[in-house]
Coordinates of C-alpha atoms in Angstrom, one line a residue:
M1449 CA -11.5 4.6 -2.4
A1450 CA -9.4 2.2 -4.4
S1451 CA -6.3 3.3 -6.2
T1452 CA -4.7 1.8 -9.3
L1453 CA -1.2 0.3 -9.0
E1454 CA 0.9 0.5 -12.2
V1455 CA 4.0 -1.7 -12.2
P1456 CA 6.1 -3.0 -15.1
R1457 CA 5.8 -6.7 -15.7
R1458 CA 8.9 -8.7 -15.1
Q1459 CA 9.1 -10.5 -18.4
T1460 CA 7.6 -7.9 -20.9
G1461 CA 8.0 -4.6 -19.3
T1462 CA 4.5 -3.7 -20.1
L1463 CA 2.4 -2.1 -17.4
Q1464 CA 0.3 -4.2 -15.1
R1465 CA -2.6 -2.3 -13.6
V1466 CA -4.2 -3.6 -10.5
P1467 CA -6.8 -2.0 -8.1
V1468 CA -5.3 -1.7 -4.6
N1469 CA -6.0 -0.1 -1.2
V1470 CA -3.2 2.2 -0.1
L1471 CA -2.8 2.5 3.6
E1472 CA -1.6 5.9 4.9
L1473 CA -0.2 5.8 8.4
A1474 CA 1.6 8.7 10.0
G1475 CA 2.0 10.4 6.6
V1476 CA 3.6 7.3 5.0
R1477 CA 1.9 5.2 2.4
Y1478 CA 1.9 1.4 2.3
L1479 CA 0.7 -1.4 0.1
V1480 CA -0.3 -4.8 1.5
S1481 CA -1.1 -7.9 -0.6
M1482 CA -4.3 -9.4 0.7
R1483 CA -3.9 -12.4 -1.6
G1484 CA -0.3 -13.2 -0.9
Q1485 CA 2.5 -13.7 -3.5
T1486 CA 0.6 -12.3 -6.4
H1487 CA 2.0 -11.3 -9.8
W1488 CA 1.9 -7.6 -8.8
V1489 CA 4.0 -8.4 -5.7
R1490 CA 6.6 -10.3 -7.8
N1491 CA 6.6 -7.5 -10.4
L1492 CA 7.0 -4.8 -7.7
R1493 CA 9.9 -6.7 -6.1
A1494 CA 11.6 -6.9 -9.4
A1495 CA 11.0 -3.3 -10.5
G1496 CA 11.5 -1.6 -7.2
H1497 CA 9.2 1.2 -8.3
C1498 CA 5.6 1.8 -9.3
T1499 CA 3.0 4.5 -9.9
I1500 CA -0.2 4.9 -8.0
Q1501 CA -3.1 6.5 -9.7
R1502 CA -6.0 8.0 -7.7
R1503 CA -8.7 10.5 -8.7
G1504 CA -6.9 11.2 -12.0
R1505 CA -3.6 12.0 -10.4
R1506 CA -0.5 9.8 -10.8
Q1507 CA 2.4 9.6 -8.3
P1508 CA 5.6 7.6 -8.9
Y1509 CA 7.1 5.8 -5.9
L1510 CA 10.1 3.7 -4.9
A1511 CA 8.8 0.5 -3.2
V1512 CA 10.6 -0.8 -0.2
E1513 CA 9.5 -4.3 1.0
L1514 CA 9.1 -4.5 4.7
S1515 CA 10.7 -7.1 6.9
E1516 CA 8.5 -9.4 8.9
E1517 CA 9.1 -7.3 12.0
Q1518 CA 8.2 -4.0 10.2
Q1519 CA 5.1 -5.3 8.5
S1520 CA 3.2 -6.5 11.6
P1521 CA 1.9 -3.1 12.7
I1522 CA 1.2 -2.2 9.1
I1523 CA -0.9 -5.3 8.5
T1524 CA -2.8 -4.6 11.8
A1525 CA -3.6 -1.1 10.7
Y1526 CA -4.5 -2.3 7.1
R1527 CA -6.9 -4.9 8.5
A1528 CA -8.5 -2.2 10.7
Q1529 CA -9.0 0.2 7.9
W1530 CA -10.2 -2.1 5.1
Q1531 CA -12.7 -4.9 5.2
V1532 CA -10.3 -7.6 4.3
Q1533 CA -10.6 -10.0 7.2
R1534 CA -11.6 -13.0 5.0
F1535 CA -8.3 -12.9 3.1
F1536 CA -6.4 -13.0 6.4
D1537 CA -8.7 -15.8 7.7
Q1538 CA -7.6 -17.8 4.6
M1539 CA -3.9 -17.0 5.1
P1540 CA -3.5 -16.1 8.8
N1541 CA 0.3 -15.9 8.8
S1542 CA 1.4 -12.2 8.3
T1543 CA 4.3 -13.4 6.2
D1544 CA 1.8 -14.6 3.6
H1545 CA 0.9 -10.9 3.0
P1546 CA 3.9 -8.9 1.6
A1547 CA 3.9 -5.2 2.5
F1548 CA 5.7 -2.3 0.9
R1549 CA 6.5 1.2 2.0
L1550 CA 5.9 3.7 -0.8
D1551 CA 8.5 6.5 -0.9
P1552 CA 7.4 9.3 -3.3
I1553 CA 9.7 10.0 -6.2
E1554 CA 9.7 13.8 -6.6
N1555 CA 9.0 15.1 -10.1
R1556 CA 12.0 17.1 -11.3
G1557 CA 10.4 18.5 -14.4

């Protein structure tokens, strides 16, 4: 089931909302950009944080971009879980697909 990524835009600060597939692997969540260096990727790099909305629940996260070495097993797992092979056929280099680890920000309210 797709989730919605909410991330502040770099120039205006307004929220950009994008449907995404969140990969959960060994209890850790990840985002992978199937389409490469998209606006949401650049916005997430700039902001360093986001919110994921799924089934009416919202969870804020710190986003940590993975190094090329770290992202290889994540991209392999992502490709196995989601039917996205065509995007990787178009851009076969794993560095064309930025990946982020999502670290939950605990609510302190």
